[in-house]
Coordinates of C-alpha atoms in Angstrom, one line a residue:
M1 CA 40.9 162.6 -69.8
L2 CA 42.3 159.9 -67.5
L3 CA 42.8 156.8 -69.7
R4 CA 43.8 153.3 -68.5
Q5 CA 45.8 151.6 -71.2
P6 CA 45.7 147.8 -71.6
V7 CA 48.6 145.8 -70.4
A8 CA 47.5 142.2 -70.9
H9 CA 46.5 142.2 -74.6
G10 CA 48.4 139.6 -76.6
R11 CA 49.0 137.5 -73.5
F12 CA 45.8 136.8 -71.7
Y13 CA 43.6 137.6 -74.7
P14 CA 44.0 138.5 -78.4
G15 CA 45.6 141.9 -79.1
R16 CA 43.9 142.4 -82.5
P17 CA 40.4 143.9 -82.3
D18 CA 38.9 141.5 -84.9
D19 CA 40.4 138.4 -83.2
L20 CA 39.3 139.6 -79.7
A21 CA 35.7 140.3 -80.9
R22 CA 35.5 137.0 -82.7
E23 CA 36.8 135.0 -79.7
T24 CA 34.6 136.6 -77.1
S25 CA 31.5 136.2 -79.4
E26 CA 32.3 132.6 -80.0
Y27 CA 32.6 131.7 -76.3
L28 CA 29.3 133.5 -75.6
A29 CA 27.5 131.9 -78.5
A30 CA 28.8 128.4 -77.7
C31 CA 27.6 128.7 -74.1
A32 CA 24.2 130.2 -74.9
P33 CA 21.5 128.3 -73.0
A34 CA 18.3 127.2 -74.7
E35 CA 16.3 129.7 -72.5
K36 CA 17.4 133.1 -71.3
D37 CA 17.7 133.5 -67.5
S38 CA 14.4 134.9 -66.3
R39 CA 16.1 136.5 -63.3
K40 CA 18.4 139.4 -63.6
P41 CA 21.5 138.9 -61.5
W42 CA 22.6 141.7 -59.2
A43 CA 26.2 140.4 -59.4
V44 CA 28.4 137.8 -61.1
M45 CA 31.8 136.4 -60.4
L46 CA 34.1 135.7 -63.4
P47 CA 37.6 134.3 -63.7
H48 CA 40.4 136.3 -65.2
A49 CA 43.0 133.9 -66.7
G50 CA 43.9 133.4 -70.3
Y51 CA 40.8 132.8 -72.4
I52 CA 42.0 129.3 -73.5
F53 CA 41.7 128.3 -69.8
C54 CA 38.6 130.1 -68.6
G55 CA 36.8 131.6 -71.6
N56 CA 34.2 128.9 -71.5
I57 CA 33.5 129.7 -67.8
I58 CA 33.1 133.4 -68.5
G59 CA 30.9 132.6 -71.5
K60 CA 28.6 130.2 -69.5
T61 CA 28.2 132.8 -66.7
L62 CA 27.3 135.7 -69.0
A63 CA 25.4 134.0 -71.8
G64 CA 21.7 134.1 -71.5
T65 CA 21.6 136.7 -68.7
E66 CA 21.5 140.4 -68.5
L67 CA 23.7 142.5 -66.3
A68 CA 23.1 146.0 -65.0
P69 CA 24.3 148.7 -67.3
R70 CA 26.5 150.3 -64.6
L71 CA 28.9 148.0 -62.8
V72 CA 31.2 148.3 -59.8
V73 CA 33.9 145.8 -60.7
L74 CA 35.8 144.4 -57.7
C75 CA 39.1 142.7 -58.4
P76 CA 42.1 141.4 -56.4
N77 CA 45.4 143.3 -56.2
H78 CA 48.1 141.0 -57.5
T79 CA 50.8 143.6 -57.6
G80 CA 50.5 145.0 -54.1
R81 CA 50.6 148.5 -55.5
G82 CA 48.5 151.4 -54.3
Q83 CA 45.7 151.6 -51.8
V84 CA 43.8 148.8 -50.0
L85 CA 40.6 149.7 -51.8
G86 CA 41.7 151.5 -55.0
V87 CA 39.1 153.2 -57.1
W88 CA 39.8 154.4 -60.6
P89 CA 37.9 157.6 -60.3
S90 CA 37.3 159.0 -63.8
G91 CA 38.0 158.9 -67.5
A92 CA 37.9 155.6 -69.4
W93 CA 39.4 152.1 -69.8
L94 CA 40.8 151.1 -73.2
D95 CA 41.0 147.6 -74.7
P96 CA 41.3 146.5 -78.3
C97 CA 37.5 146.4 -78.7
G98 CA 37.1 150.0 -77.7
T99 CA 36.6 152.3 -74.8
V100 CA 34.5 151.8 -71.6
A101 CA 33.6 154.9 -69.6
V102 CA 34.2 155.1 -65.9
D103 CA 31.1 156.1 -64.1
E104 CA 32.5 159.2 -62.3
N105 CA 29.4 160.0 -60.2
L106 CA 29.2 156.4 -58.9
A107 CA 33.0 156.4 -58.3
A108 CA 32.8 159.7 -56.4
Q109 CA 29.9 158.4 -54.2
L110 CA 31.9 155.3 -53.3
I111 CA 35.0 157.4 -52.4
R112 CA 32.9 159.6 -50.2
S113 CA 31.1 156.7 -48.6
G114 CA 33.4 156.3 -45.6
G115 CA 34.0 152.6 -46.4
G116 CA 37.8 153.0 -47.0
F117 CA 37.5 153.4 -50.8
T118 CA 40.3 155.7 -52.1
A119 CA 40.8 157.4 -55.5
D120 CA 43.9 155.5 -56.8
T121 CA 45.1 154.7 -60.3
N122 CA 48.4 153.1 -59.2
S123 CA 46.8 149.9 -58.0
H124 CA 45.2 149.4 -61.4
L125 CA 48.1 150.2 -63.8
L126 CA 49.6 146.7 -64.0
E127 CA 46.6 144.7 -62.6
H128 CA 45.1 142.4 -65.3
S129 CA 42.1 141.0 -63.5
I130 CA 39.5 143.6 -64.6
E131 CA 41.1 144.2 -68.1
V132 CA 40.8 140.5 -69.0
I133 CA 37.0 140.3 -68.4
L134 CA 36.2 143.7 -69.8
P135 CA 35.9 142.5 -73.5
F136 CA 33.4 139.9 -72.4
L137 CA 31.4 142.5 -70.5
Q138 CA 31.4 144.6 -73.7
A139 CA 30.4 141.7 -75.9
A140 CA 27.7 140.4 -73.6
E141 CA 26.2 143.8 -72.8
G142 CA 26.9 145.7 -76.0
A143 CA 25.5 149.2 -75.9
K144 CA 23.8 148.5 -72.5
L145 CA 27.2 148.8 -70.7
R146 CA 27.2 152.5 -69.9
G147 CA 30.0 152.7 -67.3
I148 CA 32.2 150.9 -64.8
V149 CA 33.8 151.7 -61.4
P150 CA 37.0 149.6 -61.2
V151 CA 38.0 148.8 -57.6
T152 CA 41.1 146.8 -56.5
V153 CA 40.6 144.9 -53.2
G154 CA 43.9 144.3 -51.4
T155 CA 42.8 142.7 -48.1
Q156 CA 41.0 139.7 -46.8
N157 CA 40.4 141.3 -43.3
P158 CA 36.7 140.5 -42.4
Q159 CA 36.1 143.6 -40.3
F160 CA 37.5 145.9 -43.0
L161 CA 35.6 144.2 -45.8
Q162 CA 32.3 144.1 -43.8
H163 CA 32.7 147.9 -43.2
A164 CA 33.4 148.4 -46.9
G165 CA 30.5 146.2 -48.0
K166 CA 28.1 148.1 -45.9
A167 CA 29.3 151.4 -47.4
L168 CA 29.0 149.9 -50.9
A169 CA 25.4 148.8 -50.0
R170 CA 24.5 152.4 -48.9
V171 CA 25.7 153.7 -52.2
L172 CA 23.9 151.1 -54.3
A173 CA 20.7 151.7 -52.3
L174 CA 20.5 155.3 -53.5
P175 CA 17.6 155.7 -55.9
E176 CA 19.8 157.0 -58.6
N177 CA 21.8 153.8 -58.5
A178 CA 19.0 151.4 -58.9
D179 CA 20.4 150.4 -62.3
A180 CA 23.9 149.5 -60.9
G181 CA 25.3 146.1 -60.2
V182 CA 28.5 144.3 -59.2
V183 CA 31.1 142.1 -61.0
V184 CA 33.7 140.2 -59.0
S185 CA 36.9 139.1 -60.8
S186 CA 38.5 136.0 -59.2
D187 CA 40.2 132.8 -60.0
M188 CA 40.0 129.9 -57.5
N189 CA 42.9 127.8 -56.0
H190 CA 46.3 128.0 -57.7
Y191 CA 49.1 125.6 -58.7
E192 CA 48.2 122.4 -56.9
S193 CA 47.1 119.1 -58.2
E194 CA 43.7 119.0 -59.8
K195 CA 42.3 116.8 -57.1
R196 CA 43.5 119.2 -54.3
T197 CA 42.4 122.2 -56.3
L198 CA 38.9 120.9 -56.7
E199 CA 38.8 120.0 -53.0
K200 CA 39.8 123.5 -52.0
D201 CA 37.6 125.1 -54.5
N202 CA 34.6 123.2 -53.3
M203 CA 35.2 124.3 -49.7
A204 CA 35.3 128.0 -50.7
L205 CA 32.4 127.6 -53.1
E206 CA 30.3 126.0 -50.3
S207 CA 30.5 129.3 -48.3
A208 CA 30.0 131.4 -51.4
L209 CA 26.8 129.5 -52.3
A210 CA 25.6 130.0 -48.8
A211 CA 26.2 133.7 -49.2
D212 CA 28.3 133.6 -46.1
P213 CA 31.3 135.9 -46.4
D214 CA 32.6 135.3 -42.8
T215 CA 32.9 131.6 -43.4
L216 CA 34.3 132.1 -46.8
L217 CA 37.2 134.2 -45.4
E218 CA 37.7 131.8 -42.4
T219 CA 37.8 128.8 -44.8
V220 CA 40.2 130.4 -47.2
A221 CA 42.6 131.3 -44.4
R222 CA 42.4 128.0 -42.5
E223 CA 42.7 125.8 -45.5
E224 CA 45.3 127.9 -47.2
I225 CA 43.1 128.3 -50.4
S226 CA 44.9 130.6 -52.8
M227 CA 41.7 132.1 -54.2
C228 CA 42.9 135.5 -55.2
G229 CA 39.5 137.2 -55.2
A230 CA 38.2 135.9 -51.9
G231 CA 38.4 139.5 -50.6
P232 CA 36.4 141.0 -53.6
L233 CA 33.8 138.2 -53.3
A234 CA 33.4 138.7 -49.6
L235 CA 33.0 142.4 -50.0
A236 CA 30.2 141.8 -52.6
L237 CA 28.6 139.3 -50.3
Y238 CA 28.7 141.7 -47.3
A239 CA 27.1 144.4 -49.5
G240 CA 24.4 142.0 -50.7
Q241 CA 23.6 141.0 -47.1
A242 CA 23.1 144.7 -46.2
L243 CA 20.8 145.2 -49.1
G244 CA 18.6 142.1 -48.8
K245 CA 18.6 138.4 -49.3
L246 CA 21.1 136.8 -51.6
D247 CA 20.6 133.6 -53.7
V248 CA 24.0 132.5 -55.2
D249 CA 24.1 130.0 -58.1
L250 CA 27.2 128.1 -59.3
V251 CA 27.0 128.3 -63.1
A252 CA 30.3 126.5 -64.0
H253 CA 33.4 125.2 -62.4
D254 CA 36.6 123.7 -64.0
T255 CA 40.4 123.8 -63.8
S256 CA 43.2 124.7 -66.2
A257 CA 43.8 120.9 -66.8
R258 CA 41.0 120.8 -69.3
A259 CA 43.0 123.0 -71.6
S260 CA 46.6 122.2 -70.6
G261 CA 46.4 118.5 -69.8
D262 CA 48.5 119.1 -66.7
T263 CA 46.8 117.7 -63.7
E264 CA 49.6 118.4 -61.3
H265 CA 49.8 122.2 -61.4
T266 CA 46.3 123.5 -61.9
V267 CA 44.2 126.6 -61.3
G268 CA 40.5 126.5 -60.6
Y269 CA 37.9 128.7 -62.2
A270 CA 34.3 129.2 -61.3
G271 CA 31.4 131.4 -62.5
L272 CA 28.7 132.6 -60.0
R273 CA 25.5 134.5 -60.4
L274 CA 24.2 136.4 -57.4
Y275 CA 20.5 137.3 -57.2
L276 CA 19.3 139.9 -54.8
D277 CA 15.9 140.1 -53.1
R278 CA 16.0 143.7 -51.8
I279 CA 14.7 144.5 -48.4

């Protein structure tokens, strides 16, 4: 079996199973709303920094809502390794809390879709941005999380991402994939003052909340916004557009300054829920 071993445990999140399970559960419990979300999101966007910085954002975004049991997880490619759209094709991913199966049928459909998705483990081996959020998906979904399809997105080219998004939409529109959804892993602007980070974040989030991937990518490029997951989010938005009408909600937004106290070198974090009214 093809197994992806964890590489970020003990750095971004606790390496001991008991500590990790307790920490994710505490964030989810502390962020639980008074009433459960009556709508089931088709997709969410979650940050992927150390839990001390963004655990509350992940908790708020996942608490009180129910994700699909099968998830295509789109993340940035920080390392530059591997293919432009690298799909982990089979086996399972390991973390201290256990094993998450890769949905091999859904992965194969994506690879065959003609959207530029390629079977590729190299792009994932040292990439932390799915691994960091996986324990939260396990804790929030429990036994309902049946499988994932990890995908690295190494481009912000609009034409390429629109083509890929339409291919993803065709796969998710198949009747056998009615129970599949999407997770986007992304932080927002990096390593500027909190004031500037919030300004840049809000520009990107304005386009995201309008479900407008073209403007999102244009804005990120023009304003030099270092949102690492702009490509993954745009891909998800293009797919949603092809499937129906999207309604995007901002659940939470903050910066690393809340935890670090450093307002001069900050990173922004945001949690989104994407609701889909299918055509």
